[in-house]
């Protein structure tokens, strides 16, 4: 079977991956291999060690470092890239968006607890003197003498 | 991409109609604001919002045109606001005609709500007839030549003293120092000779009229009338010729640059709206400029059904009403008078007898300490007592003990209740950022003599705090009650902080502070104690109470009220008992930060509030790396860039359970949504 190897510089979290320096080669795979972690056996001649990504008919794979078998053949192992493999179907899914870069969907007044805070000393103090309480105490007070009796019955 | 991109002609019609409806509503709103009593900032915001709406409507129509011409849906249905460019173009200096044109195009008069803005009524052609010269200090010089009313002008004469200045834009735009170019020219050409006698009666003039020939006379400052006077003769009261006579203004030449209302909308005041960051309506700025006047509007769907929590009125009985004690509110001079009476002037032993009939001792056995022992407390309070509601004049005789005979005092004495209140007024806590940061602050309330207390920002932001001190003159304690009237109108208490506001003044060897500690307890508990003991009073008399308490009464114990405190030790015992009861009350130890005694008088005397807000850093790639919060349920391919989902429905994916679970996990961790690369 043929597998297209290439270089993918996208973040692994990218939905659709882009490959460059692609090269399609014949490979053999173990008939007992795991479909999500297949081992590709291929001819070393012409092998480009810069390959880090592969696509075949049943999925897209992140490629591991090759294991040279005998100087002629080597084995590279793949790890299924779910996002790229199922990209078209994922794009059609609906989900509840909680964080986004999309301008249309971001909310203005939703608390963003993940926003980083600068150093504590950069906290801003305000309203210290704004609209203060309109009355204040002073040292111009007076005395209160409390005595026994006195006949001034107040509550 | 919009969530509901119209797919059919009918949907397009609805789409456009909705935008037009919004446009109409926004225009009405703008009209209302421009003609109403709103601040310049609000008017600016209204124009700004309207521009946004207009831009959006234009975009909708352009997309429909694209669709109707090609028959296919536009490839890009993402609305990108072009507001900033438009606003700058409309309002930048030197674009008066554009501004004029834009407002006329919008279907209402240009921005002009009061006479101060009258120049904005100028038609472009009329504006060009001005000869206004602005010097660097913003002084406007006006040159007027005689002629006809064919080219009327609008001018205001502002009475600034001996020589009236002319201002076009006054307080609203801080342009108040305009002057006429030359008085001679002005007087000659418009037949008006300013003089102190007439100027003194005319604070405000409007010369000329932009819409028709005529003259509008404004008799007094701030009194606006739209009445048009004849173009040739009128006076301040509608008769005579002491006003402007025979105005024949043919032209007013303009040169230079004049600050005009539209220049108020300059770059520095406009919100910094990034078209790429646009969010309709109103724009989006990750860190809004402060303060945000738009916040808050209570969500309509939330029913605010809370009840006001009012503080109760205290009991109508108290320590004073018990008849045991009296609280004299005394000035410093009165205290000195009392000291003189007790220690020097008042020397007749018989007076001691009269004051202390229950001592039953001989005159020689009574001394000053016996008098002092009847003083429960003597404290200084840091506020004028005469403002208290219970402050009452009780004559010029100082009574103590039995009250049979008093000390002749000379000046009127006043008594107060044991419990009274000091109103500290209110303090507003404004929203500052207008977003979640207002609720991630530390709000600290300082209350004099009580200390500080942390408040929940959710309780106080946007609200008004009101603080009242309940002062217990029996113990010198106080409790500060703080209530908030929240921004949605609800009122509830948020803090009740105890403190010590009265500073003990030592009277004798017996320290007043120690007495206070023994007598401690709040007035309500004191009153409750008395009331509780009253059960026994009914049958056994009050003397029996004391007997029960101290067990140390002499033979005169049952001789009535005067026998209560036959010995100082008895008084101390009573104090101990009362103090013990009082400790069951709610009075807690004052906050350590408040201090006590006279030293506390050095503390800040005004209650204040401190709000400390964290400063958030917003890296340029914040949206890409972390993403902004969102609350939408969307299809994934309608998103771009970094997105994080929960509860994604993966039932449509033809994968085994293991793969579906893995996909779901990845979506919850966050992915970068992009379009499929082309081959």
PDB file of C-alpha atoms in Angstrom, chain B residues 427 429 431 438-441 443 453-466 482-495 609:
ATOM      1  CA  UNK B 427     -20.362  56.749  50.196  1.00  0.00           C
ATOM      2  CA  UNK B 429     -18.853  52.909  45.149  1.00  0.00           C
ATOM      3  CA  UNK B 431     -18.392  50.664  38.857  1.00  0.00           C
ATOM      4  CA  UNK B 438     -15.234  45.099  39.309  1.00  0.00           C
ATOM      5  CA  UNK B 439     -16.050  41.914  41.130  1.00  0.00           C
ATOM      6  CA  UNK B 440     -12.510  40.672  41.487  1.00  0.00           C
ATOM      7  CA  UNK B 441     -11.518  43.519  43.701  1.00  0.00           C
ATOM      8  CA  UNK B 443     -13.170  46.234  48.986  1.00  0.00           C
ATOM      9  CA  UNK B 453     -13.824  45.249  57.391  1.00  0.00           C
ATOM     10  CA  UNK B 454     -13.655  43.479  54.055  1.00  0.00           C
ATOM     11  CA  UNK B 455     -16.811  43.716  52.019  1.00  0.00           C
ATOM     12  CA  UNK B 456     -18.015  41.491  49.277  1.00  0.00           C
ATOM     13  CA  UNK B 457     -17.605  43.387  46.003  1.00  0.00           C
ATOM     14  CA  UNK B 458     -20.825  41.864  44.741  1.00  0.00           C
ATOM     15  CA  UNK B 459     -22.626  43.608  47.566  1.00  0.00           C
ATOM     16  CA  UNK B 460     -21.264  47.065  47.168  1.00  0.00           C
ATOM     17  CA  UNK B 461     -20.076  47.676  43.609  1.00  0.00           C
ATOM     18  CA  UNK B 462     -22.289  50.253  42.000  1.00  0.00           C
ATOM     19  CA  UNK B 463     -24.097  50.841  45.248  1.00  0.00           C
ATOM     20  CA  UNK B 464     -24.176  53.440  47.949  1.00  0.00           C
ATOM     21  CA  UNK B 465     -23.079  52.671  51.446  1.00  0.00           C
ATOM     22  CA  UNK B 466     -24.693  54.310  54.402  1.00  0.00           C
ATOM     23  CA  UNK B 482     -23.370  49.780  57.362  1.00  0.00           C
ATOM     24  CA  UNK B 483     -26.130  49.263  54.873  1.00  0.00           C
ATOM     25  CA  UNK B 484     -25.912  49.364  51.139  1.00  0.00           C
ATOM     26  CA  UNK B 485     -28.405  50.500  48.594  1.00  0.00           C
ATOM     27  CA  UNK B 486     -27.328  48.402  45.688  1.00  0.00           C
ATOM     28  CA  UNK B 487     -27.305  49.527  42.111  1.00  0.00           C
ATOM     29  CA  UNK B 488     -30.581  47.756  41.554  1.00  0.00           C
ATOM     30  CA  UNK B 489     -32.205  49.642  44.402  1.00  0.00           C
ATOM     31  CA  UNK B 490     -32.160  47.038  47.123  1.00  0.00           C
ATOM     32  CA  UNK B 491     -31.151  47.895  50.635  1.00  0.00           C
ATOM     33  CA  UNK B 492     -29.556  45.547  53.073  1.00  0.00           C
ATOM     34  CA  UNK B 493     -26.931  45.568  55.824  1.00  0.00           C
ATOM     35  CA  UNK B 494     -23.432  44.530  54.866  1.00  0.00           C
ATOM     36  CA  UNK B 495     -21.418  45.162  58.003  1.00  0.00           C
ATOM     37  CA  UNK B 609     -13.612  52.792  51.354  1.00  0.00           C
TER      38      UNK B 609
END
